[in-house]
């Protein structure tokens, strides 16, 4: 891979350009990072108002599979990445015939399918010692009939297209399992044993074309109704043995498939009676992750900076966190008052608090459960950060901070 140097002039006479499949908020933050380094950006997303399309130099408005759109993206870009994990892997394979694509179609295909993802984790568990929750693959009625009792109560998850807790059903017994599978139109699923969670965490790594890996600190995450609400990142957020174990497991998950780009792996800390609990791997995202947004304000290099570095073949700096951080997600819910009338959140008061960094994604319509933005609280010490995070959460009505 010949590095695509920022500000360099390509053979066609244009400035070095980085392309991204998908125009959501992750694409928008990628575009900001790329532009800051001097790259031209190109976004492919059919939505004319997509958060990334609105801030990019080029916005190709076609479906992901449209051959003309893909040809245009390849013609405009010197390398291509993805911000949306359900981009058809076939589209990435088409782009890869013309340009370097990171992450590659094979890695994205694994992350798109919970069955493949769990086989990959199981293969890596031999090296890292971190396994996934006990599960069964459900593709036919016989699989439902053969489910062992120890997997119930469990969570039935569609193998593909799940996010933010969608495509999941909690099932207590065999009858509920059969009903939930029928509700999912009998598409391929995995049934996971419901684990007694003590906490959840995630790790983000960036891996280069040359195999170099750098790793962010471990994030402790709190979900509310299946959606990430709060991320805590500071020295005491987790037992240190588990933090080291989670980082090592993430690196082996990236290395094992020769991953190039930014990868996030989510973990559970399960109550197994031991003092620290048992680390269990949940799922991976082949892109920057919501739990890594704090890196923009609390680290010297953000996850989006490293996404740019990795795909362009630039050196990968070891990121350094310079401030304790608490990230709070801003869902559309806070755009509505108790009576259900739409109103703007009180930014004026929120921004008067010290160390509050607001990021809005430029979405026109607030809907309940929709990710509209996030804010990160940073400060000189954890007490200060915690106190401001509680104040801003109370002010805006944000959940999850006391978990
Ligand atoms: P996202 O992509 O937004 O992270 P997702 O829809 O792909 O989410 P998961 O990460 O599989 O879904 O699950 C969402 C949340 O549901 C988890 O973060 C966890 O809180 C809970 N959960 C999932 N699987 C289990 C399990 N086996 N036992 C207990 N809780 C679980
Ligand atoms: Mg998840």
Short mmCIF file of C-alpha atoms and ligand atoms in Angstrom, two decimals:
data_model
loop_
_atom_site.label_atom_id
_atom_site.label_comp_id
_atom_site.label_asym_id
_atom_site.label_seq_id
_atom_site.Cartn_x
_atom_site.Cartn_y
_atom_site.Cartn_z
CA UNK A 1 0.00 0.00 0.00
CA UNK A 2 1.55 3.30 -1.14
CA UNK A 3 0.62 5.96 1.43
CA UNK A 4 -1.94 8.52 0.26
CA UNK A 5 -0.29 11.64 1.60
CA UNK A 6 -2.53 14.48 2.72
CA UNK A 7 -2.54 17.38 0.31
CA UNK A 8 -0.82 15.37 -2.44
CA UNK A 9 -1.95 15.67 -6.03
CA UNK A 10 -3.21 12.45 -7.63
CA UNK A 11 -2.41 11.46 -11.23
CA UNK A 12 -5.72 12.94 -12.39
CA UNK A 13 -4.67 16.35 -11.05
CA UNK A 14 -7.02 16.45 -8.07
CA UNK A 15 -6.10 16.63 -4.37
CA UNK A 16 -5.85 13.34 -2.43
CA UNK A 17 -9.42 12.21 -1.72
CA UNK A 18 -10.83 9.73 0.80
CA UNK A 19 -14.21 8.08 0.23
CA UNK A 20 -16.71 6.62 2.67
CA UNK A 21 -19.65 4.28 2.21
CA UNK A 22 -22.54 5.61 4.30
CA UNK A 23 -23.57 9.11 5.29
CA UNK A 24 -24.56 8.82 8.97
CA UNK A 25 -23.00 10.55 11.95
CA UNK A 26 -19.96 8.25 11.93
CA UNK A 27 -19.31 9.27 8.32
CA UNK A 28 -19.74 12.93 9.27
CA UNK A 29 -17.11 12.72 12.01
CA UNK A 30 -14.81 10.80 9.63
CA UNK A 31 -15.24 13.57 7.03
CA UNK A 32 -14.37 16.23 9.62
CA UNK A 33 -11.19 14.34 10.60
CA UNK A 34 -10.15 13.76 6.98
CA UNK A 35 -10.75 17.38 5.96
CA UNK A 36 -8.75 18.66 8.92
CA UNK A 37 -5.75 16.78 7.54
CA UNK A 38 -6.28 18.35 4.13
CA UNK A 39 -8.05 15.54 2.29
CA UNK A 40 -10.96 16.02 -0.08
CA UNK A 41 -13.86 13.74 0.90
CA UNK A 42 -16.50 11.77 -0.98
CA UNK A 43 -19.59 10.22 0.67
CA UNK A 44 -21.91 7.68 -0.92
CA UNK A 45 -25.41 7.75 0.60
CA UNK A 46 -28.78 7.96 -1.11
CA UNK A 47 -30.20 10.41 1.45
CA UNK A 48 -29.75 14.01 0.19
CA UNK A 49 -29.82 15.24 3.82
CA UNK A 50 -27.44 12.62 5.25
CA UNK A 51 -25.28 14.00 8.11
CA UNK A 52 -22.01 13.19 6.29
CA UNK A 53 -23.19 14.10 2.80
CA UNK A 54 -24.03 17.62 4.03
CA UNK A 55 -20.43 18.33 5.10
CA UNK A 56 -18.49 16.47 2.39
CA UNK A 57 -16.90 17.95 -0.75
CA UNK A 58 -18.59 15.25 -2.83
CA UNK A 59 -21.88 13.51 -2.09
CA UNK A 60 -22.89 10.67 -4.40
CA UNK A 61 -26.60 10.07 -3.89
CA UNK A 62 -27.18 6.49 -4.96
CA UNK A 63 -27.99 3.16 -3.32
CA UNK A 64 -24.98 1.22 -1.97
CA UNK A 65 -25.22 -1.42 -4.72
CA UNK A 66 -25.69 1.01 -7.63
CA UNK A 67 -22.82 0.24 -10.06
CA UNK A 68 -22.76 3.86 -11.30
CA UNK A 69 -22.51 5.21 -7.76
CA UNK A 70 -19.71 2.76 -6.92
CA UNK A 71 -17.84 3.63 -10.13
CA UNK A 72 -18.15 7.34 -9.31
CA UNK A 73 -16.90 6.81 -5.74
CA UNK A 74 -13.93 4.77 -7.01
CA UNK A 75 -13.12 7.42 -9.63
CA UNK A 76 -13.21 10.25 -7.08
CA UNK A 77 -11.37 8.51 -4.21
CA UNK A 78 -7.83 7.28 -3.60
CA UNK A 79 -9.04 4.91 -0.85
CA UNK A 80 -12.43 3.98 0.56
CA UNK A 81 -13.72 3.12 4.05
CA UNK A 82 -17.14 2.39 5.51
CA UNK A 83 -19.10 3.95 8.33
CA UNK A 84 -22.13 1.66 8.20
CA UNK A 85 -21.63 -2.01 8.95
CA UNK A 86 -24.53 -3.17 6.82
CA UNK A 87 -23.05 -1.84 3.58
CA UNK A 88 -23.28 -4.85 1.24
CA UNK A 89 -19.93 -6.63 1.42
CA UNK A 90 -20.25 -7.20 -2.35
CA UNK A 91 -20.17 -3.42 -2.90
CA UNK A 92 -16.88 -3.18 -0.97
CA UNK A 93 -15.50 -6.06 -3.05
CA UNK A 94 -16.38 -4.13 -6.26
CA UNK A 95 -14.64 -0.99 -4.95
CA UNK A 96 -11.59 -3.05 -3.94
CA UNK A 97 -11.02 -3.95 -7.60
CA UNK A 98 -10.24 -0.27 -8.22
CA UNK A 99 -9.02 1.18 -4.91
CA UNK A 100 -7.63 0.20 -1.49
CA UNK A 101 -10.65 -0.49 0.74
CA UNK A 102 -10.29 -0.64 4.53
CA UNK A 103 -11.78 -2.54 6.24
CA UNK A 104 -12.07 -5.16 3.52
CA UNK A 105 -15.22 -6.95 2.37
CA UNK A 106 -14.33 -10.20 4.20
CA UNK A 107 -13.99 -8.50 7.59
CA UNK A 108 -17.21 -6.54 7.10
CA UNK A 109 -19.02 -9.73 6.02
CA UNK A 110 -18.02 -11.41 9.28
CA UNK A 111 -19.25 -8.49 11.38
CA UNK A 112 -22.54 -8.43 9.46
CA UNK A 113 -23.47 -11.96 10.39
CA UNK A 114 -23.69 -13.01 14.04
CA UNK A 115 -23.11 -16.67 13.09
CA UNK A 116 -19.81 -15.94 11.33
CA UNK A 117 -18.88 -13.43 14.01
CA UNK A 118 -19.30 -15.99 16.79
CA UNK A 119 -17.25 -18.60 14.88
CA UNK A 120 -14.51 -16.01 14.51
CA UNK A 121 -14.62 -15.18 18.24
CA UNK A 122 -14.52 -18.88 19.09
CA UNK A 123 -11.43 -19.33 16.91
CA UNK A 124 -9.75 -16.37 18.68
CA UNK A 125 -10.75 -17.60 22.15
CA UNK A 126 -8.05 -20.24 21.80
CA UNK A 127 -5.47 -17.42 21.87
CA UNK A 128 -7.12 -14.79 24.10
CA UNK A 129 -9.06 -17.03 26.50
CA UNK A 130 -12.15 -14.80 26.06
CA UNK A 131 -15.23 -16.69 24.79
CA UNK A 132 -18.70 -15.56 23.73
CA UNK A 133 -21.91 -16.34 25.63
CA UNK A 134 -23.23 -19.90 25.11
CA UNK A 135 -25.40 -19.90 21.95
CA UNK A 136 -27.15 -21.99 19.34
CA UNK A 137 -27.55 -21.25 15.62
CA UNK A 138 -31.20 -21.30 14.51
CA UNK A 139 -31.84 -21.83 10.80
CA UNK A 140 -34.60 -24.46 10.75
CA UNK A 141 -37.39 -25.83 12.95
CA UNK A 142 -35.18 -28.74 14.03
CA UNK A 143 -32.77 -26.23 15.61
CA UNK A 144 -35.61 -24.75 17.66
CA UNK A 145 -36.69 -28.23 18.77
CA UNK A 146 -33.11 -29.14 19.75
CA UNK A 147 -32.37 -26.04 21.86
CA UNK A 148 -30.84 -27.24 25.13
CA UNK A 149 -32.61 -26.09 28.32
CA UNK A 150 -29.47 -24.37 29.66
CA UNK A 151 -29.72 -21.69 26.89
CA UNK A 152 -33.04 -20.46 28.33
CA UNK A 153 -33.94 -17.85 29.33
CA UNK A 154 -32.12 -16.33 26.36
CA UNK A 155 -32.08 -13.62 23.72
CA UNK A 156 -33.00 -14.51 20.15
CA UNK A 157 -31.07 -12.24 17.74
CA UNK A 158 -31.45 -12.12 13.97
CA UNK A 159 -28.13 -13.11 12.40
CA UNK A 160 -28.13 -10.04 10.17
CA UNK A 161 -29.16 -6.36 10.23
CA UNK A 162 -29.53 -5.90 14.00
CA UNK A 163 -28.52 -2.66 15.73
CA UNK A 164 -29.47 -0.67 18.84
CA UNK A 165 -31.30 -3.72 20.23
CA UNK A 166 -33.46 -4.09 17.08
CA UNK A 167 -33.98 -7.64 15.81
CA UNK A 168 -33.76 -9.04 19.34
CA UNK A 169 -36.32 -10.74 21.57
CA UNK A 170 -35.93 -11.96 25.13
CA UNK A 171 -37.42 -15.44 25.49
CA UNK A 172 -38.08 -17.25 28.77
CA UNK A 173 -39.07 -20.72 27.54
CA UNK A 174 -39.45 -22.91 24.45
CA UNK A 175 -42.91 -21.57 23.55
CA UNK A 176 -41.71 -17.95 23.60
CA UNK A 177 -38.67 -18.93 21.56
CA UNK A 178 -40.83 -20.53 18.84
CA UNK A 179 -43.14 -17.49 18.81
CA UNK A 180 -40.23 -15.01 18.61
CA UNK A 181 -38.63 -16.93 15.71
CA UNK A 182 -41.99 -16.89 13.87
CA UNK A 183 -42.21 -13.12 14.53
CA UNK A 184 -38.79 -12.76 12.88
CA UNK A 185 -40.23 -14.59 9.81
CA UNK A 186 -37.94 -17.55 10.57
CA UNK A 187 -34.81 -15.81 9.24
CA UNK A 188 -31.45 -17.22 10.43
CA UNK A 189 -30.89 -16.30 14.09
CA UNK A 190 -28.70 -17.05 17.07
CA UNK A 191 -30.14 -17.83 20.46
CA UNK A 192 -27.84 -16.55 23.20
CA UNK A 193 -28.08 -17.49 26.82
CA UNK A 194 -29.20 -14.46 28.91
CA UNK A 195 -26.13 -13.61 30.97
CA UNK A 196 -26.17 -11.94 34.39
CA UNK A 197 -24.34 -8.75 33.40
CA UNK A 198 -22.32 -6.89 35.97
CA UNK A 199 -21.11 -4.33 33.43
CA UNK A 200 -20.38 -3.82 29.74
CA UNK A 201 -17.27 -2.48 28.06
CA UNK A 202 -15.70 -2.04 24.64
CA UNK A 203 -12.27 -1.66 23.11
CA UNK A 204 -11.32 0.22 19.94
CA UNK A 205 -8.17 -0.61 17.99
CA UNK A 206 -6.74 0.73 14.76
CA UNK A 207 -4.71 -1.62 12.59
CA UNK A 208 -2.62 -0.58 9.60
CA UNK A 209 -1.89 -2.25 6.25
CA UNK A 210 1.46 -3.32 7.73
CA UNK A 211 -0.18 -5.06 10.73
CA UNK A 212 0.73 -2.41 13.30
CA UNK A 213 -1.99 -2.13 15.98
CA UNK A 214 -2.70 0.71 18.41
CA UNK A 215 -5.31 0.54 21.11
CA UNK A 216 -7.52 3.05 22.96
CA UNK A 217 -8.25 2.69 26.70
CA UNK A 218 -11.15 0.40 27.67
CA UNK A 219 -14.57 2.07 27.69
CA UNK A 220 -17.21 1.13 30.29
CA UNK A 221 -20.66 1.40 28.73
CA UNK A 222 -24.18 1.72 30.12
CA UNK A 223 -27.11 0.82 27.85
CA UNK A 224 -30.70 1.92 28.42
CA UNK A 225 -33.40 0.02 26.48
CA UNK A 226 -30.73 -1.66 24.32
CA UNK A 227 -29.15 1.67 23.22
CA UNK A 228 -25.84 3.04 24.49
CA UNK A 229 -26.54 5.86 26.96
CA UNK A 230 -23.25 6.55 28.79
CA UNK A 231 -19.55 5.75 28.29
CA UNK A 232 -17.09 6.15 31.18
CA UNK A 233 -13.37 6.32 30.40
CA UNK A 234 -10.81 6.90 33.13
CA UNK A 235 -8.23 4.86 35.01
CA UNK A 236 -10.52 3.32 37.62
CA UNK A 237 -13.45 2.49 35.33
CA UNK A 238 -12.72 -1.27 35.37
CA UNK A 239 -10.56 -3.84 37.13
CA UNK A 240 -7.18 -3.52 35.41
CA UNK A 241 -6.70 -7.25 34.75
CA UNK A 242 -9.94 -7.30 32.77
CA UNK A 243 -9.01 -4.12 30.91
CA UNK A 244 -5.73 -5.70 29.77
CA UNK A 245 -7.53 -8.94 28.85
CA UNK A 246 -10.15 -7.06 26.79
CA UNK A 247 -7.45 -5.13 24.91
CA UNK A 248 -5.50 -8.31 24.15
CA UNK A 249 -8.66 -10.11 22.98
CA UNK A 250 -9.55 -7.20 20.66
CA UNK A 251 -6.09 -7.22 19.13
CA UNK A 252 -6.27 -10.94 18.45
CA UNK A 253 -9.74 -10.52 16.88
CA UNK A 254 -8.28 -7.85 14.55
CA UNK A 255 -5.04 -9.72 13.80
CA UNK A 256 -6.70 -13.05 13.08
CA UNK A 257 -8.50 -11.63 10.01
CA UNK A 258 -5.73 -9.23 8.94
CA UNK A 259 -8.09 -6.35 9.69
CA UNK A 260 -7.21 -2.88 8.36
CA UNK A 261 -8.96 0.16 9.85
CA UNK A 262 -10.72 0.94 13.12
CA UNK A 263 -12.44 -1.96 14.88
CA UNK A 264 -14.55 -1.93 18.03
CA UNK A 265 -15.25 -5.05 20.08
CA UNK A 266 -17.99 -5.07 22.74
CA UNK A 267 -17.73 -7.21 25.86
CA UNK A 268 -19.88 -8.25 28.81
CA UNK A 269 -18.58 -8.61 32.33
CA UNK A 270 -20.64 -11.49 33.62
CA UNK A 271 -21.32 -12.22 37.26
CA UNK A 272 -19.80 -15.67 37.77
CA UNK A 273 -19.34 -15.37 41.53
CA UNK A 274 -15.69 -14.23 41.25
CA UNK A 275 -14.53 -10.85 42.56
CA UNK A 276 -14.04 -9.23 39.13
CA UNK A 277 -16.53 -11.26 37.08
CA UNK A 278 -15.90 -13.05 33.79
CA UNK A 279 -15.07 -11.22 30.55
CA UNK A 280 -17.23 -12.45 27.63
CA UNK A 281 -17.07 -11.12 24.05
CA UNK A 282 -20.37 -9.84 22.59
CA UNK A 283 -19.96 -8.42 19.09
CA UNK A 284 -17.72 -6.35 16.84
CA UNK A 285 -18.23 -3.27 14.68
CA UNK A 286 -15.97 -2.84 11.60
CA UNK A 287 -15.77 0.94 12.02
CA UNK A 288 -15.51 3.63 14.70
CA UNK A 289 -18.10 3.17 17.44
CA UNK A 290 -20.46 5.29 19.53
CA UNK A 291 -18.52 4.27 22.65
CA UNK A 292 -15.40 5.89 21.14
CA UNK A 293 -16.82 9.36 20.59
CA UNK A 294 -15.14 10.64 23.77
CA UNK A 295 -11.79 10.25 21.94
CA UNK A 296 -12.51 13.45 20.00
CA UNK A 297 -12.39 15.54 23.17
CA UNK A 298 -10.37 13.48 25.64
CA UNK A 299 -7.54 12.02 23.51
CA UNK A 300 -4.82 13.52 21.36
CA UNK A 301 -5.96 11.38 18.39
CA UNK A 302 -9.62 10.44 17.93
CA UNK A 303 -10.96 7.17 16.57
CA UNK A 304 -11.80 9.08 13.35
CA UNK A 305 -8.26 10.44 13.06
CA UNK A 306 -6.96 6.88 13.27
CA UNK A 307 -9.54 5.68 10.73
CA UNK A 308 -8.06 8.26 8.33
CA UNK A 309 -4.48 7.28 9.17
CA UNK A 310 -5.14 3.55 8.78
CA UNK A 311 -6.92 3.69 5.42
CA UNK A 312 -4.44 6.19 3.94
CA UNK A 313 -1.41 4.15 5.03
CA UNK A 314 -0.12 6.93 7.32
CA UNK A 315 1.81 6.06 10.51
CA UNK A 316 -0.49 5.02 13.37
CA UNK A 317 0.28 7.06 16.49
CA UNK A 318 -0.45 5.49 19.88
CA UNK A 319 -3.38 7.63 21.10
CA UNK A 320 -3.06 9.20 24.54
CA UNK A 321 -6.02 10.12 26.74
CA UNK A 322 -5.34 13.48 28.37
CA UNK A 323 -8.53 13.87 30.41
CA UNK A 324 -11.00 11.64 32.22
CA UNK A 325 -14.20 11.51 30.16
CA UNK A 326 -17.89 10.76 30.46
CA UNK A 327 -19.83 10.64 27.17
CA UNK A 328 -23.62 11.03 27.22
CA UNK A 329 -25.70 10.16 24.15
CA UNK A 330 -28.38 12.62 23.06
CA UNK A 331 -31.40 10.74 21.74
CA UNK A 332 -34.38 12.42 20.10
CA UNK A 333 -36.38 11.88 23.31
CA UNK A 334 -34.95 15.03 24.90
CA UNK A 335 -36.41 17.16 22.11
CA UNK A 336 -39.88 16.50 23.63
CA UNK A 337 -41.33 17.83 26.88
CA UNK A 338 -43.41 15.76 29.33
CA UNK A 339 -46.58 16.56 27.36
CA UNK A 340 -44.94 15.26 24.14
CA UNK A 341 -44.55 18.72 22.56
CA UNK A 342 -41.35 19.27 20.56
CA UNK A 343 -38.92 21.87 21.94
CA UNK A 344 -35.16 22.52 21.78
CA UNK A 345 -33.05 21.17 24.67
CA UNK A 346 -31.58 23.89 26.91
CA UNK A 347 -28.15 24.12 25.27
CA UNK A 348 -27.54 27.57 26.68
CA UNK A 349 -27.46 26.22 30.25
CA UNK A 350 -25.69 22.96 29.30
CA UNK A 351 -22.89 24.80 27.54
CA UNK A 352 -22.41 27.11 30.51
CA UNK A 353 -21.06 24.13 32.49
CA UNK A 354 -17.26 23.63 32.38
CA UNK A 355 -15.83 20.97 30.07
CA UNK A 356 -19.04 20.14 28.19
CA UNK A 357 -18.35 19.40 24.51
CA UNK A 358 -21.52 19.23 22.41
CA UNK A 359 -21.66 17.35 19.10
CA UNK A 360 -24.88 17.45 17.07
CA UNK A 361 -25.14 15.41 13.89
CA UNK A 362 -27.19 17.83 11.77
CA UNK A 363 -30.34 15.66 11.69
CA UNK A 364 -33.43 17.66 10.84
CA UNK A 365 -36.04 15.52 12.56
CA UNK A 366 -35.90 14.46 16.22
CA UNK A 367 -37.50 11.07 16.91
CA UNK A 368 -37.56 9.06 20.13
CA UNK A 369 -34.62 6.65 20.21
CA UNK A 370 -32.86 8.42 17.30
CA UNK A 371 -29.21 9.36 17.90
CA UNK A 372 -29.19 13.14 17.40
CA UNK A 373 -25.82 13.88 18.99
CA UNK A 374 -23.69 13.29 22.06
CA UNK A 375 -21.75 15.31 24.56
CA UNK A 376 -18.51 14.56 26.31
CA UNK A 377 -17.57 15.98 29.68
CA UNK A 378 -13.83 16.42 30.26
CA UNK A 379 -11.99 18.05 33.14
CA UNK A 380 -8.88 18.13 35.27
CA UNK A 381 -10.00 15.31 37.57
CA UNK A 382 -12.64 12.61 37.80
CA UNK A 383 -14.60 14.21 40.65
CA UNK A 384 -15.09 17.35 38.61
CA UNK A 385 -16.04 15.39 35.47
CA UNK A 386 -18.53 13.24 37.40
CA UNK A 387 -20.12 16.23 39.06
CA UNK A 388 -20.55 18.14 35.77
CA UNK A 389 -21.86 15.00 34.03
CA UNK A 390 -24.57 14.68 36.70
CA UNK A 391 -25.48 18.34 36.37
CA UNK A 392 -25.80 18.21 32.59
CA UNK A 393 -27.71 14.91 32.73
CA UNK A 394 -30.23 16.41 35.18
CA UNK A 395 -30.53 19.58 33.14
CA UNK A 396 -31.21 17.78 29.85
CA UNK A 397 -33.02 14.71 31.27
CA UNK A 398 -30.41 12.14 30.18
CA UNK A 399 -30.65 8.57 31.57
CA UNK A 400 -28.09 5.97 32.61
CA UNK A 401 -25.60 7.91 34.69
CA UNK A 402 -26.39 6.26 37.98
CA UNK A 403 -25.99 2.71 36.62
P1 LIG B 1 -25.48 -2.33 18.95
O1 LIG B 1 -25.09 -2.73 17.57
O2 LIG B 1 -26.26 -1.07 19.02
O3 LIG B 1 -24.38 -2.39 19.94
P2 LIG B 1 -27.09 -4.69 18.91
O4 LIG B 1 -28.49 -4.42 18.56
O5 LIG B 1 -26.21 -5.24 17.89
O6 LIG B 1 -26.50 -3.39 19.51
P3 LIG B 1 -26.20 -6.35 21.17
O7 LIG B 1 -24.96 -5.62 21.43
O8 LIG B 1 -26.11 -7.76 20.80
O9 LIG B 1 -27.15 -5.64 20.11
O10 LIG B 1 -27.16 -6.23 22.44
C1 LIG B 1 -27.63 -4.98 22.91
C2 LIG B 1 -27.60 -4.99 24.43
O11 LIG B 1 -28.48 -6.01 24.95
C3 LIG B 1 -26.25 -5.35 25.01
O12 LIG B 1 -25.40 -4.22 25.06
C4 LIG B 1 -26.65 -5.86 26.40
O13 LIG B 1 -26.99 -4.79 27.26
C5 LIG B 1 -27.92 -6.63 26.09
N1 LIG B 1 -27.60 -8.06 25.80
C6 LIG B 1 -27.32 -8.57 24.58
N2 LIG B 1 -27.03 -9.89 24.63
C7 LIG B 1 -27.13 -10.25 25.92
C8 LIG B 1 -26.96 -11.49 26.64
N3 LIG B 1 -26.63 -12.63 26.02
N4 LIG B 1 -27.16 -11.47 27.99
C9 LIG B 1 -27.51 -10.32 28.62
N5 LIG B 1 -27.69 -9.13 28.01
C10 LIG B 1 -27.50 -9.07 26.68
MG1 LIG B 2 -23.99 -4.08 20.78
#
